[in-house]
Amino acid sequence: MTAVALHRIAHGRTGDKGDRSNISVIALRPELYDVLAAQVTEERVAAAFAHRRPTSVKRYLLPRLGAMNFVIDGVLDGGVNGSLNLDTHGKALAFLLLEMTVEVPDPLLGETA
Amino acid sequence: MWCVERPRLPIEVVSESCPIVSIDPGFKQLIEKGTSAIRVDLIGTVSVFADDAGRLLAATPAGTARDVRVRVAARSRDRNEAERLAREVTALYCCGPAGGGGVRTALRPRLETLSCYVPRDAVEAGWEMVQ
């Protein structure tokens, strides 16, 4: 097992609607999906966004796509028209999530490096 | 270390001399508690990942960043208050730290939106052909 940043084994993109952020996390290869499902949990995502005070974090699993979708409420400071952030849509937030550390079996990691 | 500590100096200058920026109390109840009417970013240290209330910025220790700019944003219902913030930032030309890299300000109208549900029977769906 090796601890790596999530972006070593997955990519992600962000969407928004109102004060709700919608973040996909997609395994770079199908065999990495189980690592995502086991470790990238609602609790850990809530912790990654703690400074934005999420009111709820809901995870939807999409195993046939090797992906998951997070719906995170209350983290956009009012949403695109209300936020004072340079990134009013929160499009960069997928990359905040991808900084999370995950433990990956070395055989799987070797193919990713 | 001082490279990040130094940009925090103008943040304090602006915050102390511009305490009048406020949010309409009625609207404030509708947005997340703790949301600040004035936001500060250190571009190059922490900016787009941070929150309007400044929690992530406050929790970010002075690092080794060497290329940092301060950004201040505020919302107000009063144009004069918003313009005052821009003037306070501009004043850093003369009384802020050296090497600030210049000042650019912008004032823009805002229309904030909120998501909500409405009773189904309040929504009339249909279509008509217009010739």
PDB file of C-alpha atoms in Angstrom:
ATOM      1  CA  MET A   1       0.000   0.000   0.000  1.00  0.00           C
ATOM      2  CA  THR A   2       1.158   3.489  -0.797  1.00  0.00           C
ATOM      3  CA  ALA A   3      -0.521   6.760   0.204  1.00  0.00           C
ATOM      4  CA  VAL A   4      -1.034   8.986  -2.820  1.00  0.00           C
ATOM      5  CA  ALA A   5      -3.163  11.970  -3.754  1.00  0.00           C
ATOM      6  CA  LEU A   6      -6.486  10.970  -5.254  1.00  0.00           C
ATOM      7  CA  HIS A   7      -5.568  12.654  -8.535  1.00  0.00           C
ATOM      8  CA  ARG A   8      -2.990   9.910  -9.106  1.00  0.00           C
ATOM      9  CA  ILE A   9      -5.791   7.370  -9.646  1.00  0.00           C
ATOM     10  CA  ALA A  10      -8.844   9.436 -10.603  1.00  0.00           C
ATOM     11  CA  HIS A  11      -9.985  12.570 -12.319  1.00  0.00           C
ATOM     12  CA  GLY A  12     -12.964  14.772 -11.606  1.00  0.00           C
ATOM     13  CA  ARG A  13     -15.132  17.608 -12.850  1.00  0.00           C
ATOM     14  CA  THR A  14     -17.490  20.003 -11.119  1.00  0.00           C
ATOM     15  CA  GLY A  15     -20.939  21.340 -11.933  1.00  0.00           C
ATOM     16  CA  ASP A  16     -23.216  23.648  -9.964  1.00  0.00           C
ATOM     17  CA  LYS A  17     -26.844  24.582  -9.499  1.00  0.00           C
ATOM     18  CA  GLY A  18     -27.699  27.255  -6.982  1.00  0.00           C
ATOM     19  CA  ASP A  19     -25.771  26.659  -3.748  1.00  0.00           C
ATOM     20  CA  ARG A  20     -25.168  22.994  -4.681  1.00  0.00           C
ATOM     21  CA  SER A  21     -21.894  21.620  -6.019  1.00  0.00           C
ATOM     22  CA  ASN A  22     -21.884  18.444  -8.070  1.00  0.00           C
ATOM     23  CA  ILE A  23     -18.508  16.682  -8.337  1.00  0.00           C
ATOM     24  CA  SER A  24     -17.689  13.556 -10.313  1.00  0.00           C
ATOM     25  CA  VAL A  25     -14.763  11.323  -9.388  1.00  0.00           C
ATOM     26  CA  ILE A  26     -13.821   8.910 -12.167  1.00  0.00           C
ATOM     27  CA  ALA A  27     -11.267   6.091 -11.877  1.00  0.00           C
ATOM     28  CA  LEU A  28      -8.468   6.411 -14.413  1.00  0.00           C
ATOM     29  CA  ARG A  29      -8.738   2.622 -14.934  1.00  0.00           C
ATOM     30  CA  PRO A  30     -11.639   0.268 -14.038  1.00  0.00           C
ATOM     31  CA  GLU A  31      -9.596  -1.740 -11.505  1.00  0.00           C
ATOM     32  CA  LEU A  32      -9.031   1.407  -9.424  1.00  0.00           C
ATOM     33  CA  TYR A  33     -12.749   1.883  -8.812  1.00  0.00           C
ATOM     34  CA  ASP A  34     -12.849  -0.333  -5.690  1.00  0.00           C
ATOM     35  CA  VAL A  35     -10.259   1.915  -4.029  1.00  0.00           C
ATOM     36  CA  LEU A  36     -12.485   4.925  -4.687  1.00  0.00           C
ATOM     37  CA  ALA A  37     -15.619   3.216  -3.401  1.00  0.00           C
ATOM     38  CA  ALA A  38     -13.881   2.074  -0.205  1.00  0.00           C
ATOM     39  CA  GLN A  39     -12.049   5.260   0.696  1.00  0.00           C
ATOM     40  CA  VAL A  40     -13.654   8.295  -0.957  1.00  0.00           C
ATOM     41  CA  THR A  41     -16.632   8.363   1.360  1.00  0.00           C
ATOM     42  CA  GLU A  42     -19.254  10.987   2.157  1.00  0.00           C
ATOM     43  CA  GLU A  43     -17.550  11.551   5.528  1.00  0.00           C
ATOM     44  CA  ARG A  44     -14.136  12.202   4.003  1.00  0.00           C
ATOM     45  CA  VAL A  45     -15.564  14.520   1.362  1.00  0.00           C
ATOM     46  CA  ALA A  46     -17.433  16.439   4.054  1.00  0.00           C
ATOM     47  CA  ALA A  47     -14.129  16.804   5.921  1.00  0.00           C
ATOM     48  CA  ALA A  48     -12.357  18.074   2.793  1.00  0.00           C
ATOM     49  CA  PHE A  49     -15.005  20.785   2.454  1.00  0.00           C
ATOM     50  CA  ALA A  50     -15.396  21.496   6.174  1.00  0.00           C
ATOM     51  CA  HIS A  51     -14.312  25.144   5.819  1.00  0.00           C
ATOM     52  CA  ARG A  52     -17.288  25.672   3.486  1.00  0.00           C
ATOM     53  CA  ARG A  53     -19.725  24.187   5.996  1.00  0.00           C
ATOM     54  CA  PRO A  54     -21.587  21.675   3.784  1.00  0.00           C
ATOM     55  CA  THR A  55     -25.182  21.082   4.900  1.00  0.00           C
ATOM     56  CA  SER A  56     -25.204  17.631   3.290  1.00  0.00           C
ATOM     57  CA  VAL A  57     -22.962  15.352   1.222  1.00  0.00           C
ATOM     58  CA  LYS A  58     -24.560  12.581  -0.825  1.00  0.00           C
ATOM     59  CA  ARG A  59     -22.578  10.017  -2.809  1.00  0.00           C
ATOM     60  CA  TYR A  60     -23.977   8.172  -5.818  1.00  0.00           C
ATOM     61  CA  LEU A  61     -22.031   5.124  -7.039  1.00  0.00           C
ATOM     62  CA  LEU A  62     -21.779   4.368 -10.759  1.00  0.00           C
ATOM     63  CA  PRO A  63     -19.779   1.102 -10.840  1.00  0.00           C
ATOM     64  CA  ARG A  64     -20.367   0.415 -14.535  1.00  0.00           C
ATOM     65  CA  LEU A  65     -18.677   3.735 -15.294  1.00  0.00           C
ATOM     66  CA  GLY A  66     -15.972   3.278 -12.661  1.00  0.00           C
ATOM     67  CA  ALA A  67     -17.185   6.560 -11.222  1.00  0.00           C
ATOM     68  CA  MET A  68     -19.022   8.259  -8.396  1.00  0.00           C
ATOM     69  CA  ASN A  69     -20.959  11.487  -8.146  1.00  0.00           C
ATOM     70  CA  PHE A  70     -21.017  13.718  -5.082  1.00  0.00           C
ATOM     71  CA  VAL A  71     -23.836  16.189  -4.485  1.00  0.00           C
ATOM     72  CA  ILE A  72     -22.642  18.686  -1.885  1.00  0.00           C
ATOM     73  CA  ASP A  73     -25.121  21.244  -0.568  1.00  0.00           C
ATOM     74  CA  GLY A  74     -24.409  24.677   0.857  1.00  0.00           C
ATOM     75  CA  VAL A  75     -20.770  25.020  -0.200  1.00  0.00           C
ATOM     76  CA  LEU A  76     -20.939  27.731  -2.870  1.00  0.00           C
ATOM     77  CA  ASP A  77     -21.452  30.767  -0.586  1.00  0.00           C
ATOM     78  CA  GLY A  78     -24.913  31.364  -2.041  1.00  0.00           C
ATOM     79  CA  GLY A  79     -24.128  30.124  -5.527  1.00  0.00           C
ATOM     80  CA  VAL A  80     -22.835  31.669  -8.706  1.00  0.00           C
ATOM     81  CA  ASN A  81     -24.586  35.022  -8.233  1.00  0.00           C
ATOM     82  CA  GLY A  82     -23.962  35.322  -4.490  1.00  0.00           C
ATOM     83  CA  SER A  83     -20.377  34.176  -4.004  1.00  0.00           C
ATOM     84  CA  LEU A  84     -17.545  36.671  -3.739  1.00  0.00           C
ATOM     85  CA  ASN A  85     -15.104  33.985  -4.915  1.00  0.00           C
ATOM     86  CA  LEU A  86     -13.160  34.515  -8.140  1.00  0.00           C
ATOM     87  CA  ASP A  87     -14.409  31.028  -9.047  1.00  0.00           C
ATOM     88  CA  THR A  88     -18.102  31.782  -8.586  1.00  0.00           C
ATOM     89  CA  HIS A  89     -19.243  28.434 -10.016  1.00  0.00           C
ATOM     90  CA  GLY A  90     -16.789  26.499  -7.834  1.00  0.00           C
ATOM     91  CA  LYS A  91     -15.431  24.769 -10.925  1.00  0.00           C
ATOM     92  CA  ALA A  92     -12.053  24.315  -9.213  1.00  0.00           C
ATOM     93  CA  LEU A  93     -13.566  22.305  -6.357  1.00  0.00           C
ATOM     94  CA  ALA A  94     -13.014  18.936  -8.070  1.00  0.00           C
ATOM     95  CA  PHE A  95      -9.325  19.617  -7.638  1.00  0.00           C
ATOM     96  CA  LEU A  96      -9.757  20.336  -3.930  1.00  0.00           C
ATOM     97  CA  LEU A  97     -11.426  16.928  -3.628  1.00  0.00           C
ATOM     98  CA  LEU A  98      -8.669  15.268  -5.712  1.00  0.00           C
ATOM     99  CA  GLU A  99      -6.069  16.392  -3.137  1.00  0.00           C
ATOM    100  CA  MET A 100      -7.479  13.808  -0.728  1.00  0.00           C
ATOM    101  CA  THR A 101      -5.030  11.057   0.248  1.00  0.00           C
ATOM    102  CA  VAL A 102      -5.880   7.430  -0.573  1.00  0.00           C
ATOM    103  CA  GLU A 103      -4.083   4.159   0.149  1.00  0.00           C
ATOM    104  CA  VAL A 104      -3.499   2.243  -3.071  1.00  0.00           C
ATOM    105  CA  PRO A 105      -2.178  -1.340  -3.428  1.00  0.00           C
ATOM    106  CA  ASP A 106       1.276  -1.088  -5.020  1.00  0.00           C
ATOM    107  CA  PRO A 107       0.505  -3.355  -8.010  1.00  0.00           C
ATOM    108  CA  LEU A 108      -2.313  -1.028  -9.042  1.00  0.00           C
ATOM    109  CA  LEU A 109      -0.204   2.057  -8.506  1.00  0.00           C
ATOM    110  CA  GLY A 110       2.685   0.797 -10.590  1.00  0.00           C
ATOM    111  CA  GLU A 111       0.567   0.891 -13.715  1.00  0.00           C
ATOM    112  CA  THR A 112      -0.627   4.417 -12.932  1.00  0.00           C
ATOM    113  CA  ALA A 113       2.718   6.083 -12.367  1.00  0.00           C
TER     114      ALA A 113
ATOM    115  CA  MET B   1       8.054  33.191   5.820  1.00  0.00           C
ATOM    116  CA  TRP B   2       7.619  36.921   5.538  1.00  0.00           C
ATOM    117  CA  CYS B   3       6.531  36.593   1.916  1.00  0.00           C
ATOM    118  CA  VAL B   4       3.089  35.436   3.011  1.00  0.00           C
ATOM    119  CA  GLU B   5       2.971  37.384   6.250  1.00  0.00           C
ATOM    120  CA  ARG B   6       3.513  40.626   4.384  1.00  0.00           C
ATOM    121  CA  PRO B   7       0.407  40.461   2.135  1.00  0.00           C
ATOM    122  CA  ARG B   8      -1.706  39.969   5.249  1.00  0.00           C
ATOM    123  CA  LEU B   9      -0.813  43.483   6.358  1.00  0.00           C
ATOM    124  CA  PRO B  10      -2.963  45.295   3.764  1.00  0.00           C
ATOM    125  CA  ILE B  11      -5.830  42.928   4.566  1.00  0.00           C
ATOM    126  CA  GLU B  12      -5.904  44.276   8.098  1.00  0.00           C
ATOM    127  CA  VAL B  13      -5.655  47.873   6.915  1.00  0.00           C
ATOM    128  CA  VAL B  14      -8.685  47.505   4.675  1.00  0.00           C
ATOM    129  CA  SER B  15     -10.739  45.586   7.226  1.00  0.00           C
ATOM    130  CA  GLU B  16     -10.190  48.050  10.052  1.00  0.00           C
ATOM    131  CA  SER B  17     -10.817  51.152   7.999  1.00  0.00           C
ATOM    132  CA  CYS B  18     -13.834  49.808   6.155  1.00  0.00           C
ATOM    133  CA  PRO B  19     -16.211  48.405   8.777  1.00  0.00           C
ATOM    134  CA  ILE B  20     -19.334  49.768   7.113  1.00  0.00           C
ATOM    135  CA  VAL B  21     -19.890  47.171   4.398  1.00  0.00           C
ATOM    136  CA  SER B  22     -22.996  45.220   5.351  1.00  0.00           C
ATOM    137  CA  ILE B  23     -25.572  42.805   4.035  1.00  0.00           C
ATOM    138  CA  ASP B  24     -29.275  43.452   4.169  1.00  0.00           C
ATOM    139  CA  PRO B  25     -30.419  41.585   7.342  1.00  0.00           C
ATOM    140  CA  GLY B  26     -33.376  40.010   5.585  1.00  0.00           C
ATOM    141  CA  PHE B  27     -31.200  38.538   2.894  1.00  0.00           C
ATOM    142  CA  LYS B  28     -28.514  37.563   5.367  1.00  0.00           C
ATOM    143  CA  GLN B  29     -30.912  35.102   6.990  1.00  0.00           C
ATOM    144  CA  LEU B  30     -31.251  33.329   3.676  1.00  0.00           C
ATOM    145  CA  ILE B  31     -27.568  32.663   3.179  1.00  0.00           C
ATOM    146  CA  GLU B  32     -25.256  30.482   5.171  1.00  0.00           C
ATOM    147  CA  LYS B  33     -24.534  31.636   8.693  1.00  0.00           C
ATOM    148  CA  GLY B  34     -21.086  33.104   9.029  1.00  0.00           C
ATOM    149  CA  THR B  35     -20.956  34.345   5.467  1.00  0.00           C
ATOM    150  CA  SER B  36     -18.956  37.528   5.439  1.00  0.00           C
ATOM    151  CA  ALA B  37     -19.756  40.620   3.425  1.00  0.00           C
ATOM    152  CA  ILE B  38     -16.079  41.125   2.776  1.00  0.00           C
ATOM    153  CA  ARG B  39     -13.761  38.492   1.387  1.00  0.00           C
ATOM    154  CA  VAL B  40      -9.987  38.415   1.166  1.00  0.00           C
ATOM    155  CA  ASP B  41      -7.866  36.064  -0.936  1.00  0.00           C
ATOM    156  CA  LEU B  42      -4.118  35.622  -1.136  1.00  0.00           C
ATOM    157  CA  ILE B  43      -3.760  34.640  -4.776  1.00  0.00           C
ATOM    158  CA  GLY B  44      -0.741  32.346  -4.913  1.00  0.00           C
ATOM    159  CA  THR B  45      -1.378  30.943  -1.422  1.00  0.00           C
ATOM    160  CA  VAL B  46      -5.112  30.243  -1.071  1.00  0.00           C
ATOM    161  CA  SER B  47      -7.862  31.720  -3.226  1.00  0.00           C
ATOM    162  CA  VAL B  48     -10.473  29.751  -5.171  1.00  0.00           C
ATOM    163  CA  PHE B  49     -10.504  26.797  -2.737  1.00  0.00           C
ATOM    164  CA  ALA B  50     -11.292  29.169   0.134  1.00  0.00           C
ATOM    165  CA  ASP B  51     -14.673  30.254   1.501  1.00  0.00           C
ATOM    166  CA  ASP B  52     -16.232  33.715   1.662  1.00  0.00           C
ATOM    167  CA  ALA B  53     -16.006  33.696   5.472  1.00  0.00           C
ATOM    168  CA  GLY B  54     -12.221  33.302   5.325  1.00  0.00           C
ATOM    169  CA  ARG B  55     -11.976  30.130   7.431  1.00  0.00           C
ATOM    170  CA  LEU B  56      -9.527  28.371   5.131  1.00  0.00           C
ATOM    171  CA  LEU B  57      -7.376  31.486   4.797  1.00  0.00           C
ATOM    172  CA  ALA B  58      -7.267  31.914   8.563  1.00  0.00           C
ATOM    173  CA  ALA B  59      -6.261  28.249   8.956  1.00  0.00           C
ATOM    174  CA  THR B  60      -3.502  28.474   6.348  1.00  0.00           C
ATOM    175  CA  PRO B  61      -0.088  29.029   7.941  1.00  0.00           C
ATOM    176  CA  ALA B  62       2.530  31.313   6.462  1.00  0.00           C
ATOM    177  CA  GLY B  63       4.303  29.224   3.886  1.00  0.00           C
ATOM    178  CA  THR B  64       7.114  29.759   1.462  1.00  0.00           C
ATOM    179  CA  ALA B  65       5.116  31.345  -1.374  1.00  0.00           C
ATOM    180  CA  ARG B  66       7.066  34.118  -3.070  1.00  0.00           C
ATOM    181  CA  ASP B  67       4.529  35.410  -5.614  1.00  0.00           C
ATOM    182  CA  VAL B  68       1.342  36.488  -3.838  1.00  0.00           C
ATOM    183  CA  ARG B  69      -1.310  39.100  -4.560  1.00  0.00           C
ATOM    184  CA  VAL B  70      -4.100  40.290  -2.285  1.00  0.00           C
ATOM    185  CA  ARG B  71      -7.662  40.332  -3.597  1.00  0.00           C
ATOM    186  CA  VAL B  72     -10.513  41.915  -1.664  1.00  0.00           C
ATOM    187  CA  ALA B  73     -14.175  41.527  -2.644  1.00  0.00           C
ATOM    188  CA  ALA B  74     -17.283  42.834  -0.906  1.00  0.00           C
ATOM    189  CA  ARG B  75     -20.995  43.050  -1.492  1.00  0.00           C
ATOM    190  CA  SER B  76     -23.157  45.950  -0.446  1.00  0.00           C
ATOM    191  CA  ARG B  77     -26.612  47.342  -1.177  1.00  0.00           C
ATOM    192  CA  ASP B  78     -25.097  50.819  -1.022  1.00  0.00           C
ATOM    193  CA  ARG B  79     -22.984  51.952  -3.967  1.00  0.00           C
ATOM    194  CA  ASN B  80     -21.130  54.483  -1.811  1.00  0.00           C
ATOM    195  CA  GLU B  81     -20.041  51.768   0.607  1.00  0.00           C
ATOM    196  CA  ALA B  82     -18.766  49.622  -2.246  1.00  0.00           C
ATOM    197  CA  GLU B  83     -16.884  52.562  -3.724  1.00  0.00           C
ATOM    198  CA  ARG B  84     -15.345  53.268  -0.338  1.00  0.00           C
ATOM    199  CA  LEU B  85     -13.812  49.809  -0.241  1.00  0.00           C
ATOM    200  CA  ALA B  86     -12.271  50.409  -3.667  1.00  0.00           C
ATOM    201  CA  ARG B  87     -10.824  53.707  -2.393  1.00  0.00           C
ATOM    202  CA  GLU B  88      -9.353  51.999   0.688  1.00  0.00           C
ATOM    203  CA  VAL B  89      -7.603  49.456  -1.521  1.00  0.00           C
ATOM    204  CA  THR B  90      -6.359  52.215  -3.803  1.00  0.00           C
ATOM    205  CA  ALA B  91      -4.959  54.021  -0.745  1.00  0.00           C
ATOM    206  CA  LEU B  92      -2.513  51.124  -0.321  1.00  0.00           C
ATOM    207  CA  TYR B  93      -0.531  52.712  -3.160  1.00  0.00           C
ATOM    208  CA  CYS B  94       0.660  55.314  -0.672  1.00  0.00           C
ATOM    209  CA  CYS B  95       0.370  53.604   2.720  1.00  0.00           C
ATOM    210  CA  GLY B  96       0.637  49.897   1.989  1.00  0.00           C
ATOM    211  CA  PRO B  97       3.658  47.654   1.711  1.00  0.00           C
ATOM    212  CA  ALA B  98       6.109  48.086  -1.166  1.00  0.00           C
ATOM    213  CA  GLY B  99       5.958  45.878  -4.221  1.00  0.00           C
ATOM    214  CA  GLY B 100       2.198  45.529  -4.270  1.00  0.00           C
ATOM    215  CA  GLY B 101       2.111  45.311  -8.049  1.00  0.00           C
ATOM    216  CA  GLY B 102      -0.466  48.053  -8.558  1.00  0.00           C
ATOM    217  CA  VAL B 103      -4.171  48.358  -7.818  1.00  0.00           C
ATOM    218  CA  ARG B 104      -7.106  47.581 -10.067  1.00  0.00           C
ATOM    219  CA  THR B 105     -10.683  47.889  -8.855  1.00  0.00           C
ATOM    220  CA  ALA B 106     -14.052  47.137 -10.424  1.00  0.00           C
ATOM    221  CA  LEU B 107     -17.626  47.791  -9.334  1.00  0.00           C
ATOM    222  CA  ARG B 108     -20.431  45.759 -10.821  1.00  0.00           C
ATOM    223  CA  PRO B 109     -24.165  45.372 -10.226  1.00  0.00           C
ATOM    224  CA  ARG B 110     -25.280  42.032  -8.778  1.00  0.00           C
ATOM    225  CA  LEU B 111     -28.540  40.128  -8.781  1.00  0.00           C
ATOM    226  CA  GLU B 112     -28.518  37.246  -6.311  1.00  0.00           C
ATOM    227  CA  THR B 113     -30.698  34.173  -6.774  1.00  0.00           C
ATOM    228  CA  LEU B 114     -32.018  31.490  -4.442  1.00  0.00           C
ATOM    229  CA  SER B 115     -33.345  28.019  -5.217  1.00  0.00           C
ATOM    230  CA  CYS B 116     -36.775  27.173  -3.829  1.00  0.00           C
ATOM    231  CA  TYR B 117     -39.836  25.005  -4.385  1.00  0.00           C
ATOM    232  CA  VAL B 118     -43.225  26.437  -5.333  1.00  0.00           C
ATOM    233  CA  PRO B 119     -46.628  24.715  -5.107  1.00  0.00           C
ATOM    234  CA  ARG B 120     -47.275  22.712  -8.259  1.00  0.00           C
ATOM    235  CA  ASP B 121     -50.612  24.435  -8.878  1.00  0.00           C
ATOM    236  CA  ALA B 122     -48.855  27.813  -8.920  1.00  0.00           C
ATOM    237  CA  VAL B 123     -47.067  26.790 -12.117  1.00  0.00           C
ATOM    238  CA  GLU B 124     -49.108  26.780 -15.302  1.00  0.00           C
ATOM    239  CA  ALA B 125     -47.547  24.672 -18.036  1.00  0.00           C
ATOM    240  CA  GLY B 126     -48.677  24.862 -21.646  1.00  0.00           C
ATOM    241  CA  TRP B 127     -47.974  26.246 -25.063  1.00  0.00           C
ATOM    242  CA  GLU B 128     -49.631  28.288 -27.750  1.00  0.00           C
ATOM    243  CA  MET B 129     -48.922  28.927 -31.407  1.00  0.00           C
ATOM    244  CA  VAL B 130     -48.361  32.560 -32.348  1.00  0.00           C
ATOM    245  CA  GLN B 131     -48.574  33.602 -35.998  1.00  0.00           C
TER     246      GLN B 131
END
